[in-house]
Short mmCIF file of C-alpha atoms in Angstrom, two decimals:
data_model
loop_
_atom_site.label_atom_id
_atom_site.label_comp_id
_atom_site.label_asym_id
_atom_site.label_seq_id
_atom_site.Cartn_x
_atom_site.Cartn_y
_atom_site.Cartn_z
CA MET A 1 -19.35 -8.16 -32.43
CA LYS A 2 -18.83 -4.42 -32.03
CA SER A 3 -16.71 -4.96 -28.90
CA PHE A 4 -14.64 -7.58 -30.72
CA LEU A 5 -13.96 -5.17 -33.60
CA LYS A 6 -12.95 -2.47 -31.12
CA LEU A 7 -10.43 -4.84 -29.59
CA ILE A 8 -8.98 -5.64 -33.02
CA VAL A 9 -8.63 -1.93 -33.84
CA PHE A 10 -7.13 -1.22 -30.41
CA PHE A 11 -4.59 -4.01 -30.76
CA ALA A 12 -3.71 -2.90 -34.28
CA CYS A 13 -3.13 0.66 -33.04
CA ILE A 14 -0.79 -0.62 -30.36
CA GLN A 15 1.17 -2.61 -32.93
CA LEU A 16 1.43 0.41 -35.24
CA THR A 17 2.54 2.56 -32.33
CA ALA A 18 5.31 0.12 -31.46
CA GLN A 19 6.37 -0.25 -35.11
CA ASN A 20 6.27 3.45 -36.01
CA THR A 21 7.59 4.79 -32.73
CA PRO A 22 10.42 7.33 -32.83
CA TRP A 23 12.10 5.52 -29.95
CA SER A 24 15.39 3.74 -30.46
CA GLU A 25 15.47 -0.03 -29.93
CA ASN A 26 16.74 0.25 -26.36
CA LEU A 27 13.80 2.49 -25.41
CA ILE A 28 11.10 0.06 -26.53
CA THR A 29 9.79 -2.14 -23.72
CA VAL A 30 9.81 -5.93 -23.84
CA PRO A 31 6.01 -6.25 -24.21
CA GLU A 32 6.05 -3.78 -27.10
CA LYS A 33 8.79 -5.79 -28.82
CA SER A 34 7.08 -9.15 -28.28
CA ASN A 35 3.45 -8.46 -29.25
CA TYR A 36 2.70 -8.41 -25.52
CA GLN A 37 3.68 -12.06 -25.09
CA LYS A 38 6.63 -11.40 -22.78
CA THR A 39 7.44 -9.34 -19.71
CA SER A 40 10.83 -7.89 -18.88
CA THR A 41 13.57 -9.51 -16.82
CA TYR A 42 15.48 -7.64 -14.14
CA ALA A 43 18.41 -7.15 -16.54
CA GLU A 44 16.08 -5.77 -19.21
CA VAL A 45 14.52 -3.28 -16.78
CA MET A 46 17.97 -2.10 -15.72
CA ALA A 47 19.07 -1.79 -19.36
CA PHE A 48 15.98 0.33 -20.08
CA ILE A 49 16.64 2.58 -17.07
CA ASN A 50 20.28 3.00 -18.08
CA ALA A 51 19.22 3.90 -21.63
CA ILE A 52 16.83 6.53 -20.27
CA GLN A 53 19.50 7.90 -17.95
CA SER A 54 21.96 8.27 -20.83
CA LYS A 55 19.50 10.44 -22.78
CA SER A 56 18.03 12.71 -20.08
CA ASP A 57 19.57 15.17 -17.65
CA LEU A 58 16.39 15.24 -15.54
CA VAL A 59 16.83 11.80 -13.99
CA HIS A 60 18.72 10.58 -10.93
CA LEU A 61 19.16 6.84 -10.36
CA GLU A 62 19.79 5.35 -6.96
CA PHE A 63 19.01 2.08 -5.21
CA MET A 64 16.77 1.75 -2.18
CA GLY A 65 18.64 -1.38 -1.09
CA LYS A 66 19.48 -4.95 -2.03
CA SER A 67 17.31 -8.04 -2.16
CA MET A 68 18.27 -11.25 -0.38
CA GLU A 69 19.88 -12.47 -3.61
CA GLY A 70 21.93 -9.28 -3.84
CA LYS A 71 20.03 -7.48 -6.58
CA ASP A 72 19.96 -3.68 -6.38
CA ILE A 73 16.40 -2.31 -6.22
CA PRO A 74 16.32 0.70 -8.57
CA VAL A 75 14.70 4.01 -7.70
CA VAL A 76 14.31 6.53 -10.51
CA VAL A 77 13.97 10.16 -9.37
CA MET A 78 12.64 12.55 -12.03
CA ALA A 79 12.65 16.32 -11.52
CA ASN A 80 12.99 19.51 -13.54
CA PRO A 81 15.50 20.79 -12.68
CA LYS A 82 17.20 17.55 -11.65
CA VAL A 83 17.48 16.68 -7.96
CA SER A 84 19.93 14.15 -6.58
CA SER A 85 19.08 14.17 -2.88
CA PRO A 86 16.14 14.63 -0.50
CA GLN A 87 17.72 17.91 0.59
CA GLU A 88 17.58 19.23 -2.97
CA ALA A 89 14.01 17.98 -3.30
CA LYS A 90 12.97 19.80 -0.13
CA ALA A 91 14.74 22.98 -1.23
CA SER A 92 12.80 22.91 -4.52
CA GLY A 93 9.52 23.30 -2.65
CA LYS A 94 7.92 20.65 -4.86
CA PRO A 95 6.04 17.69 -3.36
CA VAL A 96 7.35 14.17 -3.97
CA MET A 97 5.11 11.43 -5.41
CA TYR A 98 6.18 7.78 -5.29
CA ILE A 99 4.86 4.95 -7.50
CA GLN A 100 5.98 1.32 -7.39
CA GLY A 101 5.38 -1.76 -9.53
CA ASN A 102 6.07 -5.47 -9.24
CA ILE A 103 5.47 -5.90 -5.52
CA HIS A 104 3.97 -9.22 -6.68
CA SER A 105 6.09 -10.40 -9.58
CA GLY A 106 3.26 -12.15 -11.40
CA GLU A 107 1.41 -8.83 -11.67
CA VAL A 108 3.58 -7.29 -14.35
CA GLU A 109 1.82 -4.33 -15.95
CA GLY A 110 2.96 -1.86 -13.29
CA LYS A 111 6.59 -2.72 -14.00
CA GLU A 112 6.07 -2.27 -17.74
CA ILE A 113 4.05 0.94 -17.77
CA LEU A 114 6.42 2.67 -15.35
CA GLN A 115 9.12 2.15 -17.97
CA GLN A 116 6.82 3.62 -20.62
CA MET A 117 5.90 6.52 -18.35
CA MET A 118 9.57 7.25 -17.61
CA ARG A 119 10.20 7.42 -21.32
CA ASP A 120 7.24 9.73 -21.93
CA ILE A 121 8.00 12.06 -19.02
CA LEU A 122 11.72 12.41 -19.67
CA LEU A 123 11.84 12.17 -23.46
CA GLY A 124 8.28 12.43 -24.73
CA ASP A 125 5.09 14.45 -24.42
CA LYS A 126 4.62 14.33 -20.64
CA LYS A 127 7.49 16.55 -19.49
CA HIS A 128 4.93 18.96 -18.05
CA LEU A 129 4.29 16.43 -15.27
CA LEU A 130 7.55 17.64 -13.70
CA ASP A 131 6.43 21.28 -13.60
CA ASN A 132 5.10 21.15 -10.05
CA GLN A 133 6.25 17.87 -8.53
CA ILE A 134 9.09 15.40 -8.16
CA ILE A 135 8.23 11.88 -9.32
CA ILE A 136 9.91 8.72 -8.03
CA PHE A 137 9.38 5.33 -9.68
CA ALA A 138 10.44 1.90 -8.42
CA PRO A 139 9.40 -0.25 -11.39
CA ILE A 140 10.77 -3.58 -10.16
CA TYR A 141 10.38 -3.68 -6.38
CA ASN A 142 10.39 -7.50 -6.07
CA THR A 143 13.60 -8.01 -8.02
CA ASP A 144 14.45 -11.60 -7.09
CA SER A 145 11.13 -13.24 -7.91
CA ASN A 146 10.65 -11.38 -11.18
CA ASP A 147 12.98 -13.68 -13.12
CA LYS A 148 11.58 -16.95 -11.73
CA MET A 149 9.20 -17.11 -14.65
CA GLU A 150 6.93 -19.98 -15.64
CA GLN A 151 3.80 -20.45 -17.71
CA GLY A 152 0.45 -20.87 -15.96
CA ARG A 153 1.51 -19.17 -12.75
CA ARG A 154 -1.52 -16.85 -12.58
CA PRO A 155 -4.49 -18.68 -14.16
CA SER A 156 -6.78 -15.63 -14.03
CA GLN A 157 -4.40 -13.80 -16.37
CA GLU A 158 -4.74 -16.68 -18.85
CA ASP A 159 -1.06 -16.65 -19.87
CA SER A 160 -0.96 -13.02 -20.91
CA PRO A 161 2.02 -12.66 -20.89
CA VAL A 162 2.99 -16.29 -21.35
CA GLU A 163 5.40 -16.49 -18.41
CA VAL A 164 5.53 -14.46 -15.19
CA GLY A 165 7.44 -14.52 -11.92
CA ILE A 166 6.21 -15.53 -8.47
CA ARG A 167 4.26 -13.60 -5.86
CA ALA A 168 6.49 -13.90 -2.79
CA ASN A 169 10.01 -12.56 -2.46
CA SER A 170 13.04 -14.86 -2.21
CA GLN A 171 12.55 -15.13 1.57
CA GLY A 172 9.04 -16.47 0.99
CA PHE A 173 7.32 -13.30 2.23
CA ASP A 174 4.42 -11.49 0.62
CA LEU A 175 5.84 -7.97 0.41
CA ASN A 176 2.35 -6.53 0.74
CA ARG A 177 1.87 -8.09 4.18
CA ASP A 178 5.18 -6.96 5.66
CA GLY A 179 4.58 -3.30 6.49
CA ILE A 180 4.54 -3.73 10.28
CA LYS A 181 6.90 -6.66 10.89
CA MET A 182 9.49 -5.53 8.29
CA GLU A 183 11.12 -8.94 7.89
CA ALA A 184 11.79 -8.59 4.17
CA PHE A 185 14.92 -6.96 2.77
CA GLU A 186 12.69 -5.01 0.39
CA THR A 187 10.38 -3.62 3.08
CA ASN A 188 13.29 -2.34 5.12
CA ALA A 189 14.69 -0.67 2.02
CA LEU A 190 11.35 0.89 1.08
CA ILE A 191 10.51 2.28 4.51
CA GLN A 192 13.97 3.55 5.39
CA ASN A 193 15.28 4.68 2.00
CA VAL A 194 12.12 5.90 0.29
CA LEU A 195 9.36 6.71 2.80
CA ILE A 196 11.63 8.16 5.49
CA LYS A 197 14.41 9.44 3.25
CA TRP A 198 12.39 11.04 0.41
CA ASP A 199 9.17 11.64 2.42
CA PRO A 200 6.67 11.29 -0.46
CA GLU A 201 3.25 12.87 -0.05
CA MET A 202 1.63 9.95 -1.86
CA LEU A 203 2.39 6.30 -2.57
CA VAL A 204 0.75 4.42 -5.45
CA ASP A 205 1.07 0.61 -5.51
CA LEU A 206 0.38 -1.15 -8.83
CA HIS A 207 -1.24 -4.61 -8.87
CA THR A 208 -3.44 -7.00 -10.86
CA THR A 209 -6.63 -8.37 -9.29
CA ASN A 210 -6.94 -12.04 -8.43
CA GLY A 211 -9.85 -12.65 -10.78
CA THR A 212 -13.13 -10.94 -9.79
CA TRP A 213 -15.34 -10.53 -12.88
CA HIS A 214 -16.29 -6.88 -12.43
CA GLY A 215 -16.63 -4.63 -15.48
CA TYR A 216 -13.78 -2.18 -14.85
CA GLY A 217 -10.40 -1.93 -16.55
CA VAL A 218 -8.85 -0.94 -13.22
CA THR A 219 -10.17 -0.80 -9.67
CA TYR A 220 -8.82 1.42 -6.91
CA ALA A 221 -8.68 1.80 -3.16
CA PRO A 222 -7.40 4.64 -0.97
CA SER A 223 -5.34 4.35 2.17
CA TYR A 224 -8.31 3.40 4.32
CA HIS A 225 -9.20 5.51 7.34
CA TYR A 226 -9.19 3.71 10.68
CA ALA A 227 -6.80 4.88 13.44
CA GLY A 228 -5.19 7.75 11.55
CA GLU A 229 -6.25 11.27 10.65
CA LYS A 230 -9.25 11.45 8.32
CA ALA A 231 -8.35 14.37 6.04
CA PRO A 232 -5.89 12.54 3.72
CA TYR A 233 -8.46 9.77 3.18
CA ASP A 234 -11.29 12.24 2.60
CA PHE A 235 -9.37 14.14 -0.07
CA THR A 236 -8.28 10.94 -1.82
CA TRP A 237 -11.73 9.34 -1.77
CA ASN A 238 -14.02 12.34 -2.22
CA THR A 239 -11.96 14.64 -4.45
CA MET A 240 -9.01 13.02 -6.22
CA LEU A 241 -10.41 9.62 -7.22
CA PRO A 242 -13.79 10.92 -8.52
CA SER A 243 -11.91 13.43 -10.67
CA ILE A 244 -9.66 10.69 -12.07
CA VAL A 245 -12.63 8.38 -12.77
CA LYS A 246 -13.92 11.01 -15.20
CA SER A 247 -10.60 11.98 -16.78
CA ILE A 248 -9.37 8.42 -17.45
CA ASP A 249 -12.63 7.53 -19.18
CA LYS A 250 -12.39 10.65 -21.33
CA ASN A 251 -8.68 10.43 -22.17
CA TYR A 252 -8.04 6.67 -22.24
CA GLY A 253 -11.45 5.02 -22.56
CA VAL A 254 -10.87 3.12 -19.33
CA LYS A 255 -13.65 2.42 -16.83
CA LEU A 256 -12.42 2.89 -13.28
CA GLY A 257 -14.26 1.65 -10.21
CA PRO A 258 -13.84 0.89 -6.49
CA TYR A 259 -11.90 -2.20 -5.49
CA GLY A 260 -13.96 -5.06 -4.12
CA GLY A 261 -15.48 -8.45 -4.82
CA TYR A 262 -18.99 -9.83 -4.52
CA SER A 263 -20.24 -13.27 -3.54
CA LEU A 264 -22.69 -15.24 -5.69
CA ARG A 265 -23.74 -16.98 -2.48
CA GLU A 266 -25.63 -13.78 -1.71
CA GLY A 267 -27.63 -14.18 -4.93
CA TRP A 268 -27.75 -12.17 -8.11
CA PRO A 269 -27.70 -9.29 -8.93
CA ALA A 270 -25.00 -8.37 -6.44
CA LYS A 271 -26.14 -6.58 -3.30
CA ALA A 272 -22.70 -5.58 -2.02
CA ILE A 273 -18.98 -5.56 -2.72
CA TYR A 274 -16.33 -6.12 -0.07
CA THR A 275 -12.82 -4.67 -0.01
CA TYR A 276 -9.80 -6.40 1.58
CA ASN A 277 -9.09 -4.79 4.97
CA HIS A 278 -7.62 -1.87 6.86
CA HIS A 279 -4.42 -3.36 8.27
CA PRO A 280 -1.21 -1.28 8.01
CA ARG A 281 0.71 -4.43 7.06
CA TYR A 282 -0.47 -3.36 3.58
CA ILE A 283 1.83 -0.53 2.56
CA VAL A 284 -0.96 1.60 1.03
CA ASN A 285 -2.94 1.44 4.28
CA GLN A 286 0.13 2.29 6.33
CA MET A 287 0.43 5.61 4.50
CA GLY A 288 -2.64 6.88 6.33
CA LEU A 289 -0.98 6.25 9.70
CA ARG A 290 2.00 8.22 8.37
CA ASN A 291 -0.31 11.18 7.58
CA LYS A 292 0.14 10.67 3.84
CA MET A 293 -2.05 9.59 0.95
CA GLY A 294 -2.02 6.22 -0.76
CA ILE A 295 -3.71 4.61 -3.75
CA LEU A 296 -4.00 0.93 -4.63
CA SER A 297 -4.30 0.17 -8.36
CA GLU A 298 -5.67 -3.23 -9.40
CA ALA A 299 -5.84 -4.00 -13.14
CA PHE A 300 -8.56 -6.41 -14.31
CA ALA A 301 -6.88 -9.83 -14.38
CA HIS A 302 -8.88 -11.26 -17.29
CA ASP A 303 -7.89 -8.51 -19.73
CA ARG A 304 -5.01 -9.14 -22.11
CA LEU A 305 -1.67 -7.66 -21.07
CA TYR A 306 -1.93 -4.78 -23.55
CA GLU A 307 -5.33 -3.85 -22.10
CA ARG A 308 -4.07 -4.08 -18.52
CA MET A 309 -1.09 -1.93 -19.47
CA ASN A 310 -3.35 0.62 -21.16
CA GLY A 311 -5.59 0.83 -18.09
CA THR A 312 -2.74 1.05 -15.60
CA TYR A 313 -0.83 3.56 -17.75
CA GLY A 314 -3.95 5.72 -17.98
CA PHE A 315 -4.54 5.53 -14.23
CA VAL A 316 -0.95 6.50 -13.40
CA ALA A 317 -0.99 9.27 -16.01
CA GLU A 318 -4.21 10.76 -14.63
CA ILE A 319 -2.98 10.47 -11.03
CA LEU A 320 0.16 12.39 -11.99
CA GLU A 321 -1.86 14.98 -13.92
CA PHE A 322 -3.94 15.50 -10.79
CA THR A 323 -0.96 15.67 -8.43
CA ASN A 324 0.87 18.03 -10.80
CA ASN A 325 -2.07 20.41 -10.51
CA ASN A 326 -2.88 19.77 -6.84
CA GLY A 327 0.38 18.66 -5.26
CA ARG A 328 0.74 21.65 -2.98
CA LYS A 329 -2.80 21.17 -1.73
CA ILE A 330 -2.01 17.50 -1.03
CA ALA A 331 1.12 18.49 0.89
CA GLU A 332 -0.86 21.05 2.92
CA ILE A 333 -3.52 18.48 3.84
CA ASN A 334 -0.86 15.99 4.92
CA ALA A 335 1.05 18.60 6.92
CA LYS A 336 -2.13 19.64 8.72
CA ALA A 337 -2.93 15.99 9.44
CA THR A 338 0.48 15.62 11.04
CA GLN A 339 -0.03 18.72 13.15
CA ASP A 340 -3.54 17.59 14.11
CA ALA A 341 -2.17 14.22 15.27
CA ILE A 342 0.45 15.93 17.43
CA GLU A 343 -2.05 18.42 18.88
CA ASN A 344 -4.48 15.61 19.66
CA VAL A 345 -1.80 13.98 21.81
CA LYS A 346 -0.93 17.23 23.58
CA LEU A 347 -4.53 18.21 24.27
CA ASN A 348 -6.37 14.92 24.66
CA ALA A 349 -3.93 12.33 26.01
CA GLY A 350 -5.66 10.35 28.74
CA LYS A 351 -9.10 11.39 27.45
CA ALA A 352 -9.44 10.56 23.75
CA LYS A 353 -10.19 7.03 22.60
CA LYS A 354 -8.87 5.51 19.38
CA GLY A 355 -9.71 2.23 17.70
CA VAL A 356 -7.37 -0.76 17.93
CA ARG A 357 -9.65 -3.39 16.39
CA PHE A 358 -12.07 -2.74 13.56
CA LYS A 359 -15.00 -4.21 11.69
CA MET A 360 -15.85 -3.65 8.03
CA VAL A 361 -19.13 -1.82 7.41
CA PRO A 362 -20.77 -0.31 4.30
CA LEU A 363 -20.29 3.28 3.25
CA ASP A 364 -23.28 5.54 3.82
CA ASP A 365 -24.07 5.82 0.10
CA THR A 366 -24.71 3.00 -2.35
CA PHE A 367 -23.30 3.06 -5.88
CA THR A 368 -23.92 1.57 -9.33
CA LEU A 369 -21.68 -1.44 -9.98
CA ARG A 370 -20.39 -2.17 -13.47
CA THR A 371 -20.01 -5.95 -13.77
CA TYR A 372 -20.36 -8.99 -15.96
CA ASP A 373 -23.86 -10.46 -15.79
CA TYR A 374 -24.80 -13.91 -14.50
CA THR A 375 -27.71 -16.22 -15.32
CA ALA A 376 -29.24 -18.47 -12.67
CA TYR A 377 -29.93 -22.18 -13.21
CA LYS A 378 -30.73 -25.25 -11.10
CA ASN A 379 -28.22 -28.07 -10.83
CA GLU A 380 -29.16 -31.76 -10.51
CA SER A 381 -29.65 -31.33 -6.77
CA GLY A 382 -32.05 -28.45 -7.28
CA GLU A 383 -29.59 -25.89 -5.97
CA THR A 384 -29.34 -22.47 -7.58
CA ARG A 385 -26.09 -21.87 -9.43
CA TYR A 386 -24.92 -19.06 -11.68
CA VAL A 387 -23.13 -18.96 -15.01
CA ARG A 388 -21.37 -15.83 -16.23
CA SER A 389 -22.38 -14.27 -19.53
CA GLY A 390 -20.26 -12.05 -21.78
CA LYS A 391 -22.53 -9.08 -21.16
CA ILE A 392 -21.53 -6.16 -18.92
CA ILE A 393 -24.38 -4.56 -16.99
CA ASN A 394 -24.87 -1.81 -14.41
CA VAL A 395 -26.30 -2.91 -11.07
CA PRO A 396 -27.79 -0.02 -9.05
CA ASN A 397 -27.94 0.44 -5.28
CA VAL A 398 -24.96 -1.74 -4.39
CA GLN A 399 -23.43 -1.35 -0.94
CA ASN A 400 -19.68 -0.81 -0.73
CA TYR A 401 -18.17 -2.43 2.36
CA SER A 402 -15.02 -0.34 2.58
CA LYS A 403 -15.50 1.58 5.81
CA PHE A 404 -13.98 0.52 9.12
CA ASP A 405 -15.59 1.21 12.49
CA ALA A 406 -13.85 0.57 15.78
CA ASP A 407 -14.77 -2.71 17.46
CA LEU A 408 -12.44 -2.04 20.39
CA GLU A 409 -10.94 1.25 21.54
CA SER A 410 -8.07 2.23 23.79
CA THR A 411 -7.11 5.49 25.48
CA LEU A 412 -4.62 7.70 23.66
CA PRO A 413 -1.51 8.13 25.84
CA ARG A 414 0.93 11.02 26.12
CA GLY A 415 3.65 8.49 25.46
CA TYR A 416 5.11 5.08 26.18
CA LEU A 417 7.98 3.89 28.38
CA LEU A 418 9.90 0.65 27.91
CA PRO A 419 12.58 -1.02 30.05
CA LYS A 420 16.05 -1.28 28.53
CA SER A 421 15.50 -5.03 28.13
CA MET A 422 13.13 -4.12 25.27
CA LYS A 423 15.93 -2.79 23.05
CA HIS A 424 14.85 -5.09 20.19
CA ILE A 425 11.43 -3.43 20.21
CA VAL A 426 13.00 0.02 20.23
CA ASP A 427 15.30 -0.90 17.34
CA HIS A 428 12.28 -2.01 15.32
CA LEU A 429 10.41 1.20 16.06
CA LYS A 430 13.40 3.24 14.95
CA LYS A 431 13.47 1.36 11.64
CA GLN A 432 9.91 2.57 11.12
CA GLY A 433 11.04 6.16 11.72
CA VAL A 434 9.87 6.51 15.32
CA GLU A 435 11.74 8.96 17.58
CA VAL A 436 12.88 7.23 20.77
CA THR A 437 14.87 8.77 23.64
CA GLU A 438 17.11 6.84 26.03
CA LEU A 439 16.58 8.12 29.56
CA LYS A 440 19.58 9.75 31.23
CA SER A 441 17.85 10.02 34.61
CA SER A 442 14.90 8.48 36.43
CA LYS A 443 11.33 9.46 35.54
CA LYS A 444 8.14 8.72 37.44
CA ALA A 445 5.18 8.04 35.15
CA VAL A 446 1.46 8.06 35.90
CA GLY A 447 -0.54 5.93 33.53
CA GLU A 448 -1.83 2.44 32.84
CA GLU A 449 -0.30 -1.00 32.72
CA PHE A 450 -1.93 -3.71 30.63
CA MET A 451 -2.27 -7.00 32.53
CA LEU A 452 -2.44 -9.92 30.11
CA SER A 453 -4.68 -12.77 31.15
CA SER A 454 -4.06 -14.79 27.99
CA LEU A 455 -2.41 -14.76 24.59
CA ASN A 456 -4.37 -16.57 21.92
CA LEU A 457 -2.37 -17.77 18.91
CA SER A 458 -3.90 -18.65 15.56
CA THR A 459 -3.77 -22.32 14.65
CA ARG A 460 -2.73 -21.59 11.07
CA GLU A 461 0.60 -20.07 10.10
CA PHE A 462 0.50 -16.79 8.19
CA GLU A 463 3.63 -15.23 6.69
CA GLY A 464 5.78 -17.31 9.02
CA HIS A 465 3.77 -16.32 12.12
CA PHE A 466 1.02 -17.62 14.34
CA MET A 467 -0.85 -14.37 14.81
CA ALA A 468 -1.43 -13.37 18.44
CA ASN A 469 -4.42 -11.81 20.16
CA ALA A 470 -3.90 -10.46 23.69
CA GLU A 471 -6.67 -10.48 26.27
CA GLY A 472 -6.57 -8.60 29.56
CA GLU A 473 -7.26 -5.20 31.09
CA PHE A 474 -5.56 -1.89 31.82
CA VAL A 475 -4.80 -1.08 35.45
CA SER A 476 -3.96 2.41 36.73
CA LYS A 477 -0.42 2.59 38.03
CA THR A 478 2.53 4.84 38.81
CA LYS A 479 5.93 3.46 37.79
CA THR A 480 9.50 4.68 37.93
CA PHE A 481 11.76 4.22 34.90
CA LYS A 482 15.52 4.47 35.22
CA ASN A 483 18.62 5.54 33.36
CA GLY A 484 18.90 3.45 30.17
CA ASP A 485 15.18 2.81 29.79
CA TYR A 486 13.35 4.15 26.72
CA TRP A 487 10.91 7.03 26.38
CA ILE A 488 8.60 7.61 23.42
CA ASP A 489 6.92 11.01 23.40
CA MET A 490 3.76 10.65 21.32
CA ALA A 491 3.84 14.32 20.27
CA GLN A 492 5.64 13.39 17.05
CA PRO A 493 4.57 12.90 13.41
CA LEU A 494 4.17 9.10 13.58
CA SER A 495 1.99 9.08 16.70
CA ASN A 496 -0.84 7.17 14.99
CA LEU A 497 1.53 4.48 13.72
CA ILE A 498 3.21 4.22 17.13
CA PHE A 499 -0.18 3.78 18.80
CA TYR A 500 -1.19 1.04 16.39
CA MET A 501 2.08 -0.84 16.77
CA LEU A 502 2.36 -0.63 20.58
CA GLU A 503 -1.20 -0.98 21.84
CA PRO A 504 -1.37 -4.56 23.16
CA GLN A 505 -4.82 -5.27 21.71
CA SER A 506 -4.17 -3.77 18.27
CA ASP A 507 -5.22 -6.09 15.45
CA ASP A 508 -1.99 -5.43 13.53
CA GLY A 509 0.55 -4.40 16.14
CA LEU A 510 3.80 -5.83 17.41
CA VAL A 511 1.95 -8.17 19.78
CA THR A 512 0.00 -9.50 16.79
CA TRP A 513 3.25 -10.32 14.99
CA ASN A 514 4.78 -12.22 17.96
CA PHE A 515 7.39 -9.61 18.93
CA PHE A 516 6.63 -10.21 22.63
CA ASP A 517 5.98 -13.97 22.61
CA ASP A 518 9.32 -14.90 24.17
CA TYR A 519 8.83 -12.35 26.95
CA PHE A 520 5.35 -13.68 27.72
CA LYS A 521 6.60 -17.27 27.79
CA GLU A 522 9.65 -16.52 29.93
CA ASN A 523 7.49 -14.69 32.47
CA GLY A 524 4.97 -17.51 32.82
CA LEU A 525 1.86 -16.15 31.13
CA ASP A 526 0.57 -19.72 30.87
CA LYS A 527 0.38 -19.84 34.68
CA LYS A 528 -0.54 -16.31 35.75
CA PRO A 529 -1.43 -12.83 34.42
CA ILE A 530 1.62 -10.74 33.58
CA ALA A 531 2.24 -7.09 32.78
CA TYR A 532 2.78 -6.00 29.19
CA PRO A 533 6.28 -4.47 29.21
CA VAL A 534 5.25 -1.29 27.37
CA PHE A 535 3.87 1.22 29.87
CA LYS A 536 1.31 3.73 28.70
CA TYR A 537 1.70 7.05 30.51
CA TYR A 538 -0.46 10.14 30.74
CA GLU A 539 1.83 12.27 32.91
CA LEU A 540 5.54 12.37 33.72
CA LYS A 541 6.77 13.67 37.08
#
């Protein structure tokens, strides 16, 4: 009863806030206007941004690109004093933080609270958040699918709001599985015109969970550590997120916990939670390979929209409070990670091993899980089943499976060489920000060639692909590459991402995503072993 009364008071406060707000009509969000029954259309988001822009001289609006349907994807750059270009941002000495909403258009609270946060930073009581950082918001990343609204699209959200858009973009791609293959218009725009262009120190991606009945208002995950440098992950997981867990509870009354689900098949109470995975196809996870920090935000699906907005707003606010106070430290950690990656190549190429396939294992320490309780009963067949109660409990000594240990390793090279026939691969690498040189004269390379014995394709289609798994072995070899061939020196900032994309046995590389399938077929892999066309070298002569 007490919890119910708290909800009534909370909802009443929200209504009073919306009714008594000093904001003009065009600065009140669609949920606030509709008693949280509706979410904003693309046109309404753009109208809100334009209204903000007309009232503040601290905002710069640009577009990261266009969707397949031709919609401009807005990027709102906030700085004090105003900056209008990456060059001005760099000259300011302030780190850049990037936050996006609506990657999945049914998960709407990120889109809505970024509008509220814009309003509060530029015109309200959060202007101090621009003291020591530059903040970039992309509130409506998946523009096309946002307006394809229907009721009942996300059952776990129980029609709050009543209608929402669809998960995939207008090409049918899940934008949070596209980080390596870059087939979506939106992914190309994000990587080239935000991550490369503005070079943010941190990316925050705002979501709603798919229905796990934990007891948190919001759950979080870092950019998981696997093949990248460990320091950005360590700072995010061990310093930043624990600090925010405390501050959001104090300032917003929101319980924050680690992302993950449990299985009732393992019995009750829960013994473990399991995260998603480490793959850099997920944009948050890719940040680690770019020597940057990333945070995944997942609002509790079963909460009403106003509760999900409150939790997500509080999380974003506390992240930005932390980065405003610690942004230079974050930038220093990331810069050192970049330098460490480069030095590792220079000093340890041909000796160091790095993971290319990984398994999920538990963290060293257990934790106390906040979750809804379950009661066991026997069904007619005598099998144990569980029914959820309305009571939230704390379960001690729960394992958190969110660590990734290498299942297969490969030797770190000094670089890679590709024949000029692989121009399509080189073009893709360049879109990711990789530095590639076209040879002007012959080079002899000492290294290893991977001889494929087989290419195993999944039987089920995933994101338009039948995922590939290469089997074979590396063979020592000396090869000569000629004028017009391509040279990738691994002593560059994206060395960890390059390694993960080009290693033939990587679990989320270009081989995985079928970039080489035609080559393998044309060269008769079904009849004989063939050489992988990307040569891994340790020494150039």
